[in-house]
PDB file of C-alpha atoms in Angstrom:
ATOM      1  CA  UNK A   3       7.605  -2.703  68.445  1.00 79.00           C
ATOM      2  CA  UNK A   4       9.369   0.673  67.252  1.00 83.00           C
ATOM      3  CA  UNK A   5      11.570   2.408  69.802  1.00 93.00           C
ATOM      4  CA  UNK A   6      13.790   5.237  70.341  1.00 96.00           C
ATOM      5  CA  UNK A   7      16.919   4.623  70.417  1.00 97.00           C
ATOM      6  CA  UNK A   8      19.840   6.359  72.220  1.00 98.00           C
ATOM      7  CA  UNK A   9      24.143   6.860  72.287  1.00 97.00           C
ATOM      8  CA  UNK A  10      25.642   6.353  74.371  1.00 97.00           C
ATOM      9  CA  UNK A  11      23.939   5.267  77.185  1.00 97.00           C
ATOM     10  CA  UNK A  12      26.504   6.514  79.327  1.00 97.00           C
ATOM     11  CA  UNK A  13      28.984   9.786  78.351  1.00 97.00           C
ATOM     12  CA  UNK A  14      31.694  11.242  80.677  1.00 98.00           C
ATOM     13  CA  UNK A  15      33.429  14.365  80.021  1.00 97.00           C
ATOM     14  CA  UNK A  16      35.808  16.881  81.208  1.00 97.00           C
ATOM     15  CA  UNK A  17      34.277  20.667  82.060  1.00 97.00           C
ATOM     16  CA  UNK A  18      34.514  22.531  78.856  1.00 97.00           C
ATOM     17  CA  UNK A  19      34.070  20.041  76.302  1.00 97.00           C
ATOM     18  CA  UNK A  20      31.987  19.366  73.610  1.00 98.00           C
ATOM     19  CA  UNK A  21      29.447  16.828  73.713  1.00 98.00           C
ATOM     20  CA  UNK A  22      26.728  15.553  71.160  1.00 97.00           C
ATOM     21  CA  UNK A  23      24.049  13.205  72.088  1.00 98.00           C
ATOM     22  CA  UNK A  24      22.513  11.406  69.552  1.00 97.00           C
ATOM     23  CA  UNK A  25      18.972   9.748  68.841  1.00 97.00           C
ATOM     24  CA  UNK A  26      17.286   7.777  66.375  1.00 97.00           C
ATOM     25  CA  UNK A  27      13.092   8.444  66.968  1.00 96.00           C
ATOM     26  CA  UNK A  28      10.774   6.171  65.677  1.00 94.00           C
ATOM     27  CA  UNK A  29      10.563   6.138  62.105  1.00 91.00           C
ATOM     28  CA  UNK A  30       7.259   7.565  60.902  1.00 88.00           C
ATOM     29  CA  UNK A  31       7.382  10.031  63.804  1.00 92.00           C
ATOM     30  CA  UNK A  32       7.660  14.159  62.800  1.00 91.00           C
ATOM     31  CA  UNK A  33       8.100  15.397  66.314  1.00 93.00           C
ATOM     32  CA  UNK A  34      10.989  15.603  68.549  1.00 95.00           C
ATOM     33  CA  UNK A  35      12.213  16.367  71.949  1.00 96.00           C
ATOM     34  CA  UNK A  36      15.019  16.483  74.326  1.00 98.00           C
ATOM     35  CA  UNK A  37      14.118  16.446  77.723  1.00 98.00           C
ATOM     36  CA  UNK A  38      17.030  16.178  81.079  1.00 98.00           C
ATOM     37  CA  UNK A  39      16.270  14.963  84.175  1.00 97.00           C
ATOM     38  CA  UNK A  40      19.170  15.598  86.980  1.00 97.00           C
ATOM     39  CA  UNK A  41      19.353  13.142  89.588  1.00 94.00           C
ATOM     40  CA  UNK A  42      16.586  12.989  92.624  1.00 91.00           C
ATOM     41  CA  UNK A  43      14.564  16.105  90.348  1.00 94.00           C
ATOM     42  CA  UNK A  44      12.037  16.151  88.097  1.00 95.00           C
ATOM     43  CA  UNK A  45      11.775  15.305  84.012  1.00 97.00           C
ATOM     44  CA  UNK A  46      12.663  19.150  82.344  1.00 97.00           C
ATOM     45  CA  UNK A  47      11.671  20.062  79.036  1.00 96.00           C
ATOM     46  CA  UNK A  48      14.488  21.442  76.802  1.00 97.00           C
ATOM     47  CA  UNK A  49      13.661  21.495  73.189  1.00 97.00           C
ATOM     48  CA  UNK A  50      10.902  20.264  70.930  1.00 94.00           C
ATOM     49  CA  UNK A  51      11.722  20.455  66.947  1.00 94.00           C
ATOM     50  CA  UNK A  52       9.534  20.370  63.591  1.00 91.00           C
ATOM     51  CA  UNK A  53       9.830  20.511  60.594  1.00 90.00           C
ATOM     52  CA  UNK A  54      13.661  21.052  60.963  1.00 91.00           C
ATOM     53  CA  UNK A  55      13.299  23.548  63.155  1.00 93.00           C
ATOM     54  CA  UNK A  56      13.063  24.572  66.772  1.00 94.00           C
ATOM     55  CA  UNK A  57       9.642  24.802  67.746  1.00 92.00           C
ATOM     56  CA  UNK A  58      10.056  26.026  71.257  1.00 93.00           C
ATOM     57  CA  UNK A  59      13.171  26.353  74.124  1.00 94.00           C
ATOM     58  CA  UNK A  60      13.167  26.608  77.631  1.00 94.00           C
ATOM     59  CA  UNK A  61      15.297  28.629  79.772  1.00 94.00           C
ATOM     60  CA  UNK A  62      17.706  26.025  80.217  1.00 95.00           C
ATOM     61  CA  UNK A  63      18.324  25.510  76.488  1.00 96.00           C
ATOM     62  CA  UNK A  64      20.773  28.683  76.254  1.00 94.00           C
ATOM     63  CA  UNK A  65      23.409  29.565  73.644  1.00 95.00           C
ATOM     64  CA  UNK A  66      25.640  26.536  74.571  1.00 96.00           C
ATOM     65  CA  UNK A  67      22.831  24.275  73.543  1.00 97.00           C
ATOM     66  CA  UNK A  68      21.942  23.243  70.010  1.00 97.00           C
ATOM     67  CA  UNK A  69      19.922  20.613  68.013  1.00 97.00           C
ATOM     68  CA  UNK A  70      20.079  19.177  64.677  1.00 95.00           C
ATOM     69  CA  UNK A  71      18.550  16.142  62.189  1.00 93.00           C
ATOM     70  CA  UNK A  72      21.421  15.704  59.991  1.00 86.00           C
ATOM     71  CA  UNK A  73      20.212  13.410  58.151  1.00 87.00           C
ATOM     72  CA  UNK A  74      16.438  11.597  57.940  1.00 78.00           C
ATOM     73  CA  UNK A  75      16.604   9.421  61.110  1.00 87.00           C
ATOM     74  CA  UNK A  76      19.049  10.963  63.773  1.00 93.00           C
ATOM     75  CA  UNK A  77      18.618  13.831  65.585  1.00 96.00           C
ATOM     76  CA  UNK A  78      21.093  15.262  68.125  1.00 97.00           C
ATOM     77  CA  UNK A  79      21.508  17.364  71.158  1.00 98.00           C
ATOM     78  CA  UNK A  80      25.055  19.369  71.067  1.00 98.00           C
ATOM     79  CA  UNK A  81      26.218  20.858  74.292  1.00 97.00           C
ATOM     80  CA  UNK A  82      29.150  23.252  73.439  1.00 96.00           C
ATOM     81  CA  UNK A  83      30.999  23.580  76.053  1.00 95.00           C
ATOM     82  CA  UNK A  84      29.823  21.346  79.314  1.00 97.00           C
ATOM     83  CA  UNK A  85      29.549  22.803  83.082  1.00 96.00           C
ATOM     84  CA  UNK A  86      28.994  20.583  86.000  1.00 97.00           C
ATOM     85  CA  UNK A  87      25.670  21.265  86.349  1.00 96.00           C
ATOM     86  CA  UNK A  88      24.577  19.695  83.045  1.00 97.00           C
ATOM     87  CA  UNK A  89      25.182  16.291  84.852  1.00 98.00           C
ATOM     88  CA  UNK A  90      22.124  14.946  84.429  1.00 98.00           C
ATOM     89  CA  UNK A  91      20.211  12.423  82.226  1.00 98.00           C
ATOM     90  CA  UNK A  92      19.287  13.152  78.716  1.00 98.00           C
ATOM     91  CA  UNK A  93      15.957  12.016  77.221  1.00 98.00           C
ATOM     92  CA  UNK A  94      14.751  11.851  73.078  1.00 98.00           C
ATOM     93  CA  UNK A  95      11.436  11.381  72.542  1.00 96.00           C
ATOM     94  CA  UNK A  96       9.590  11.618  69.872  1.00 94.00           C
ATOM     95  CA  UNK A  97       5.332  11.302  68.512  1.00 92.00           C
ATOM     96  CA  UNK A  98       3.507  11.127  65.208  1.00 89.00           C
ATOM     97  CA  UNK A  99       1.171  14.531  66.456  1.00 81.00           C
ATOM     98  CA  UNK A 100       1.743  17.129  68.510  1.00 69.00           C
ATOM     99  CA  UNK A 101      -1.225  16.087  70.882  1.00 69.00           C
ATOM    100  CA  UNK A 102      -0.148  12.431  71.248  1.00 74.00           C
ATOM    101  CA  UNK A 103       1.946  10.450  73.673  1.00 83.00           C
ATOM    102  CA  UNK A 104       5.578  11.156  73.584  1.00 90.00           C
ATOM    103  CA  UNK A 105       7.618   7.677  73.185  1.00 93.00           C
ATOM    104  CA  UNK A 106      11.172   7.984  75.356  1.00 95.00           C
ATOM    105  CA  UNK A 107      14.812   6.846  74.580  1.00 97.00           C
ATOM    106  CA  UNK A 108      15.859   4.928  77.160  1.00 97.00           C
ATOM    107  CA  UNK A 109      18.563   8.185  78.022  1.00 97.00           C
ATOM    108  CA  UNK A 110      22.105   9.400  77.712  1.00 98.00           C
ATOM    109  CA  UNK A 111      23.588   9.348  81.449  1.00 98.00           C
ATOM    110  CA  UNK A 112      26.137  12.868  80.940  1.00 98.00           C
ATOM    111  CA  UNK A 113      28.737  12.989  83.439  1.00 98.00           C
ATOM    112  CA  UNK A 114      30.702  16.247  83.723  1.00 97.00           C
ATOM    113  CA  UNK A 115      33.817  15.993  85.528  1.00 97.00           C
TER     114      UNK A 115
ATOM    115  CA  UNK B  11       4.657  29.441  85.440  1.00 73.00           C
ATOM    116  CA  UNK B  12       2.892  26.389  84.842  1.00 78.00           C
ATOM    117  CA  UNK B  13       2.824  23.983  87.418  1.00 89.00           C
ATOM    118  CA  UNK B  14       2.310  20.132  88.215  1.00 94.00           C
ATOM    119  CA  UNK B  15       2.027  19.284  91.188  1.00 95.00           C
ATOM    120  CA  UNK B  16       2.252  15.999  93.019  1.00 95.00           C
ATOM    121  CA  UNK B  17       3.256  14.405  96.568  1.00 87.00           C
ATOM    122  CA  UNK B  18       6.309  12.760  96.280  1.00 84.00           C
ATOM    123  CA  UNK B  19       5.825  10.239  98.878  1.00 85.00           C
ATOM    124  CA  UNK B  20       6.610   7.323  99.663  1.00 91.00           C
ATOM    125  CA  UNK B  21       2.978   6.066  99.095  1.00 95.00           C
ATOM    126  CA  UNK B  22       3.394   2.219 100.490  1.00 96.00           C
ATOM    127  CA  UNK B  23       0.318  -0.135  99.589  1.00 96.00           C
ATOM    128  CA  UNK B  24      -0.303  -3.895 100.079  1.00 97.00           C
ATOM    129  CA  UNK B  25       0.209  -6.398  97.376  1.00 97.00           C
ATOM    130  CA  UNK B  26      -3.690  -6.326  96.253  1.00 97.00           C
ATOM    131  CA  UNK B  27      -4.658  -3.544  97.142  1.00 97.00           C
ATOM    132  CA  UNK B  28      -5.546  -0.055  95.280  1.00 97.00           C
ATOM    133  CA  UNK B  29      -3.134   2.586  95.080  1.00 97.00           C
ATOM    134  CA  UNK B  30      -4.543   5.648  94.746  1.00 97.00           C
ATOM    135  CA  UNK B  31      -2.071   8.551  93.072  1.00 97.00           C
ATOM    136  CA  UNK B  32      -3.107  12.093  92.724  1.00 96.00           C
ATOM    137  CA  UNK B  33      -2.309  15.457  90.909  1.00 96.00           C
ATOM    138  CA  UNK B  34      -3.084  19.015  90.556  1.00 96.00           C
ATOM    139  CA  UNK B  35      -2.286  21.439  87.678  1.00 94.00           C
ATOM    140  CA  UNK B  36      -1.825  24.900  87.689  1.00 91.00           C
ATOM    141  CA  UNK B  37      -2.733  26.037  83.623  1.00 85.00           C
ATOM    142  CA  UNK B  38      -6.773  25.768  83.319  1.00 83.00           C
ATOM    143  CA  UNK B  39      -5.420  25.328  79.603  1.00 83.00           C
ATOM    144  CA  UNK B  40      -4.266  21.946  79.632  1.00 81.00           C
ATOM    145  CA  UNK B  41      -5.599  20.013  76.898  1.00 83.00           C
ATOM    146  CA  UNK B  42      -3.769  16.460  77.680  1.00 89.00           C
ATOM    147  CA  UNK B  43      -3.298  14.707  80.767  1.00 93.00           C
ATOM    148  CA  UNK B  44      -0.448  11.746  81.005  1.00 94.00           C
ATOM    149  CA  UNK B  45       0.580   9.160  83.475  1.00 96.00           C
ATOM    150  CA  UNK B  46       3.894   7.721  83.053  1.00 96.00           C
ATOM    151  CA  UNK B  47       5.857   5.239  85.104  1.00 97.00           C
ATOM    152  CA  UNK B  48       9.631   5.541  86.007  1.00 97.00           C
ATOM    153  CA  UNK B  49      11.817   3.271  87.442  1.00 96.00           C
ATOM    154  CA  UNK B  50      15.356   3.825  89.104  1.00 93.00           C
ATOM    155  CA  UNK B  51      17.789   4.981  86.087  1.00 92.00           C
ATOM    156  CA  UNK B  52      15.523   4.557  83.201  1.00 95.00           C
ATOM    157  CA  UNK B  53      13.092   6.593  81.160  1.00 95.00           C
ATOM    158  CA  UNK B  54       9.408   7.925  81.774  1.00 95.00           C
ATOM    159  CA  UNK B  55       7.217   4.955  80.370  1.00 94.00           C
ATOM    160  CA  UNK B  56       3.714   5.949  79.387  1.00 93.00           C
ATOM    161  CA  UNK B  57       1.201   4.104  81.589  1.00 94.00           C
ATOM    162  CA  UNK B  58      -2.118   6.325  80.241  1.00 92.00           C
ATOM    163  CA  UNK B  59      -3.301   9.166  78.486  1.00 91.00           C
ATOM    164  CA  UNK B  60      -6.662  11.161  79.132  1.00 93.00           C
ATOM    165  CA  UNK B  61      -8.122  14.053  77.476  1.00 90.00           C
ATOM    166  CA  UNK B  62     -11.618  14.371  78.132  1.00 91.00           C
ATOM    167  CA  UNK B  63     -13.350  14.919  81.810  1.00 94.00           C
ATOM    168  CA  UNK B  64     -14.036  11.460  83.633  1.00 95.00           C
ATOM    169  CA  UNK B  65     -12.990   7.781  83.981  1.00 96.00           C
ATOM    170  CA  UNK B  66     -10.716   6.184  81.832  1.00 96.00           C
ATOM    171  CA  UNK B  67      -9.908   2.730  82.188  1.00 96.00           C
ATOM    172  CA  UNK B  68      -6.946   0.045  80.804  1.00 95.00           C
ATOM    173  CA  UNK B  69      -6.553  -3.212  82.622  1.00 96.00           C
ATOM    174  CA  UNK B  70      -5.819  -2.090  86.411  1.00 97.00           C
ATOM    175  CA  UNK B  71      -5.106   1.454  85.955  1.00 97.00           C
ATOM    176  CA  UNK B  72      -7.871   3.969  85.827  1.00 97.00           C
ATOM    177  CA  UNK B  73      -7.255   7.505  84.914  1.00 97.00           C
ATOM    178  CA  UNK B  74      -9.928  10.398  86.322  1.00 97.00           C
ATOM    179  CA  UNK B  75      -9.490  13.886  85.270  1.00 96.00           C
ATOM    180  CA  UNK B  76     -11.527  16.882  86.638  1.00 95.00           C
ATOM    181  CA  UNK B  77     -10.846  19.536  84.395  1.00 93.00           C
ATOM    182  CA  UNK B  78     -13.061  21.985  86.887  1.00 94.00           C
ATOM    183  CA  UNK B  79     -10.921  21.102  89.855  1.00 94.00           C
ATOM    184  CA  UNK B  80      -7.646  20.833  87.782  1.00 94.00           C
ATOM    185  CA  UNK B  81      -6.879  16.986  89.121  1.00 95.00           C
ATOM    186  CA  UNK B  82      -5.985  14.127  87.276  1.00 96.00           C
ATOM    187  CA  UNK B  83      -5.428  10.914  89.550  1.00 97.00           C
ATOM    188  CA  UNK B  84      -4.543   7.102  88.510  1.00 97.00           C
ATOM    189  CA  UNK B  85      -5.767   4.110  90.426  1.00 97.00           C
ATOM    190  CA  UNK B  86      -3.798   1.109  90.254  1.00 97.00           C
ATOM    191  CA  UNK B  87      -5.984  -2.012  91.366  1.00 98.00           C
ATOM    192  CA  UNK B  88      -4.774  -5.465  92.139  1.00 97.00           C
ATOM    193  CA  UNK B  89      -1.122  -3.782  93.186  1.00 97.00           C
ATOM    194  CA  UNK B  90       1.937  -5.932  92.008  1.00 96.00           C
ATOM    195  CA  UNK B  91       5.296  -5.527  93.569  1.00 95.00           C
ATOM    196  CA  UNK B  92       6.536  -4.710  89.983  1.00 95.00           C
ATOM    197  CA  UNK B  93       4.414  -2.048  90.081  1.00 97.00           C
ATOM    198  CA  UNK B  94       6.928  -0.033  92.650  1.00 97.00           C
ATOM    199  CA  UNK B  95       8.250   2.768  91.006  1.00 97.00           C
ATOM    200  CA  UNK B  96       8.174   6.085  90.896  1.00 97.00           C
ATOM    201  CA  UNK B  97       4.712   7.686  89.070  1.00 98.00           C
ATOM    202  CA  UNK B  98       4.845  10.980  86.627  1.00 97.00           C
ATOM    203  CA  UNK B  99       1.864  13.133  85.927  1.00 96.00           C
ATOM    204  CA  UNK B 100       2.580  15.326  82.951  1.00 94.00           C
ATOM    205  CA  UNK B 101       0.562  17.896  81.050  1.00 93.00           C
ATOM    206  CA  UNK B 102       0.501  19.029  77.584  1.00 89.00           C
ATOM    207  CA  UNK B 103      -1.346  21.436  74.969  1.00 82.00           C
ATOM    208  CA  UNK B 104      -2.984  20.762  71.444  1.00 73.00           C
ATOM    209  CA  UNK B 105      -0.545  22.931  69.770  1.00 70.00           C
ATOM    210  CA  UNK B 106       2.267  22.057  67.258  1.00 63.00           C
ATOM    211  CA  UNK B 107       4.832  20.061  68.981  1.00 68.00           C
ATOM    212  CA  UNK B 108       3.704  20.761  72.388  1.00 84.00           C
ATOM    213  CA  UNK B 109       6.138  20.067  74.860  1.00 89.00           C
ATOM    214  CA  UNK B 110       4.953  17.683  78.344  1.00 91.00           C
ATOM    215  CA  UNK B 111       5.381  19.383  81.851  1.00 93.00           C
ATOM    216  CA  UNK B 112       5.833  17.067  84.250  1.00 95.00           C
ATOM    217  CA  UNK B 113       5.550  16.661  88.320  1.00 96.00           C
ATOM    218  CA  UNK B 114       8.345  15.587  90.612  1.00 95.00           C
ATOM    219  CA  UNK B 115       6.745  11.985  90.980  1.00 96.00           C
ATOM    220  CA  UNK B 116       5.252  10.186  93.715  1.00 96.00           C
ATOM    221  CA  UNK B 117       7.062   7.350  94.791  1.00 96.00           C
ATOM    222  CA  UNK B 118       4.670   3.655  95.000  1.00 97.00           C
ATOM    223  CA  UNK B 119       6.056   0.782  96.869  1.00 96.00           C
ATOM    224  CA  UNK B 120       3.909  -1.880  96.914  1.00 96.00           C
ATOM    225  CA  UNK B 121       4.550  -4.393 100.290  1.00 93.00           C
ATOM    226  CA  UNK B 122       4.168  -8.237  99.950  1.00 90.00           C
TER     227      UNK B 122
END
């Protein structure tokens, strides 16, 4: 059965780095998301992108944030420069229509030090 | 601000039983109604979908959604111990790459 697919599992990094999180969705799927979930809160939307573009933000996904499908099966989540708070758990997930179920990665653990 | 809302528990059940899980929505918008299942450290799993006003049913789990009341619950019959986790109702819209708003989770643990 397809699945998304997600590296690392598990990133630690120092305050003020650069991280990238990366995700393969399933194959025939158009839509994509990154979701975060910080620990003991709930599941936050961040991003969803078409058509190689940003469809919609939230709040949290400011300036430091940005997204990208370099190529036709990964698509990443680039945090410019970390802060403690953006600890959390990183989700991709991805669907074949904007009104279906969204399949989940099994999530990027980011630990910011 | 649109809101799910759900109680976060713990709801503890007997191994049999039916677990009965329950959430409101604030947007009288919504379009699509999910539940998803999440255990400790690992990703929302998606348990059932519903779009239209009623009973939906898969296996043990049965889905109601009351679109006038803004509630969607899940029953779980025939409770398993591997069915303790933590459940996820989530909302979305029928709109191009609609994003899912999700509740805080009410926590099942099913007793032997």
């Amino acid at each position: 059965e397809p699945e998304v697919t997600q590296t690392p599992s598990h990133q630690v990094t120092q305050m003020g780095q650069e991280v990238i999180l990366r995700c393969v969705p399933i194959s025939n799927h158009l839509y994509f998301y990154w979701y975060r979930q910080i620990l003991g809160q709930k599941v936050e939307f961040l991003v969803s992108f078409y058509n190689n573009e940003i469809s919609e933000k939230s709040e949290i996904f400011d300036d430091q944030f940005s997204v990208e499908r370099p190529d036709g099966s990964n698509f990443t989540l680039k945090i410019r420069s970390t802060k403690l708070e953006d600890s959390a758990m990183y989700f991709c997930a991805s669907t074949d229509s904007s009104y279906n179920e969204q399949f989940f990665g099994p999530g990027t653990r980011l630990t910011v030090l | 601000q649109k809101e799910v809302e759900q109680n976060s528990g713990p709801l503890s059940v007997p191994e049999g039983a039916i677990a009965s899980l329950n959430c409101t929505y604030s947007d009288r918008g919504s379009q699509s109604f999910f539940w998803y299942r999440q255990y400790s450290g690992k990703s929302p799993e998606l348990i059932m979908f519903i779009y239209s006003n009623g009973d939906k049913e898969d296996g043990r789990f049965t889905a109601q959604l009351n679109k006038a009341s803004q509630y969607v619950s899940l029953l779980i019959r025939d409770s398993q111990p591997s069915d303790s986790a933590t459940y996820l109702c989530a909302v979305s819209w029928y709109s191009s790459a609609s994003k899912i708003i999700f509740g805080s989770g009410t926590r099942l643990s099913i007793r032997p």
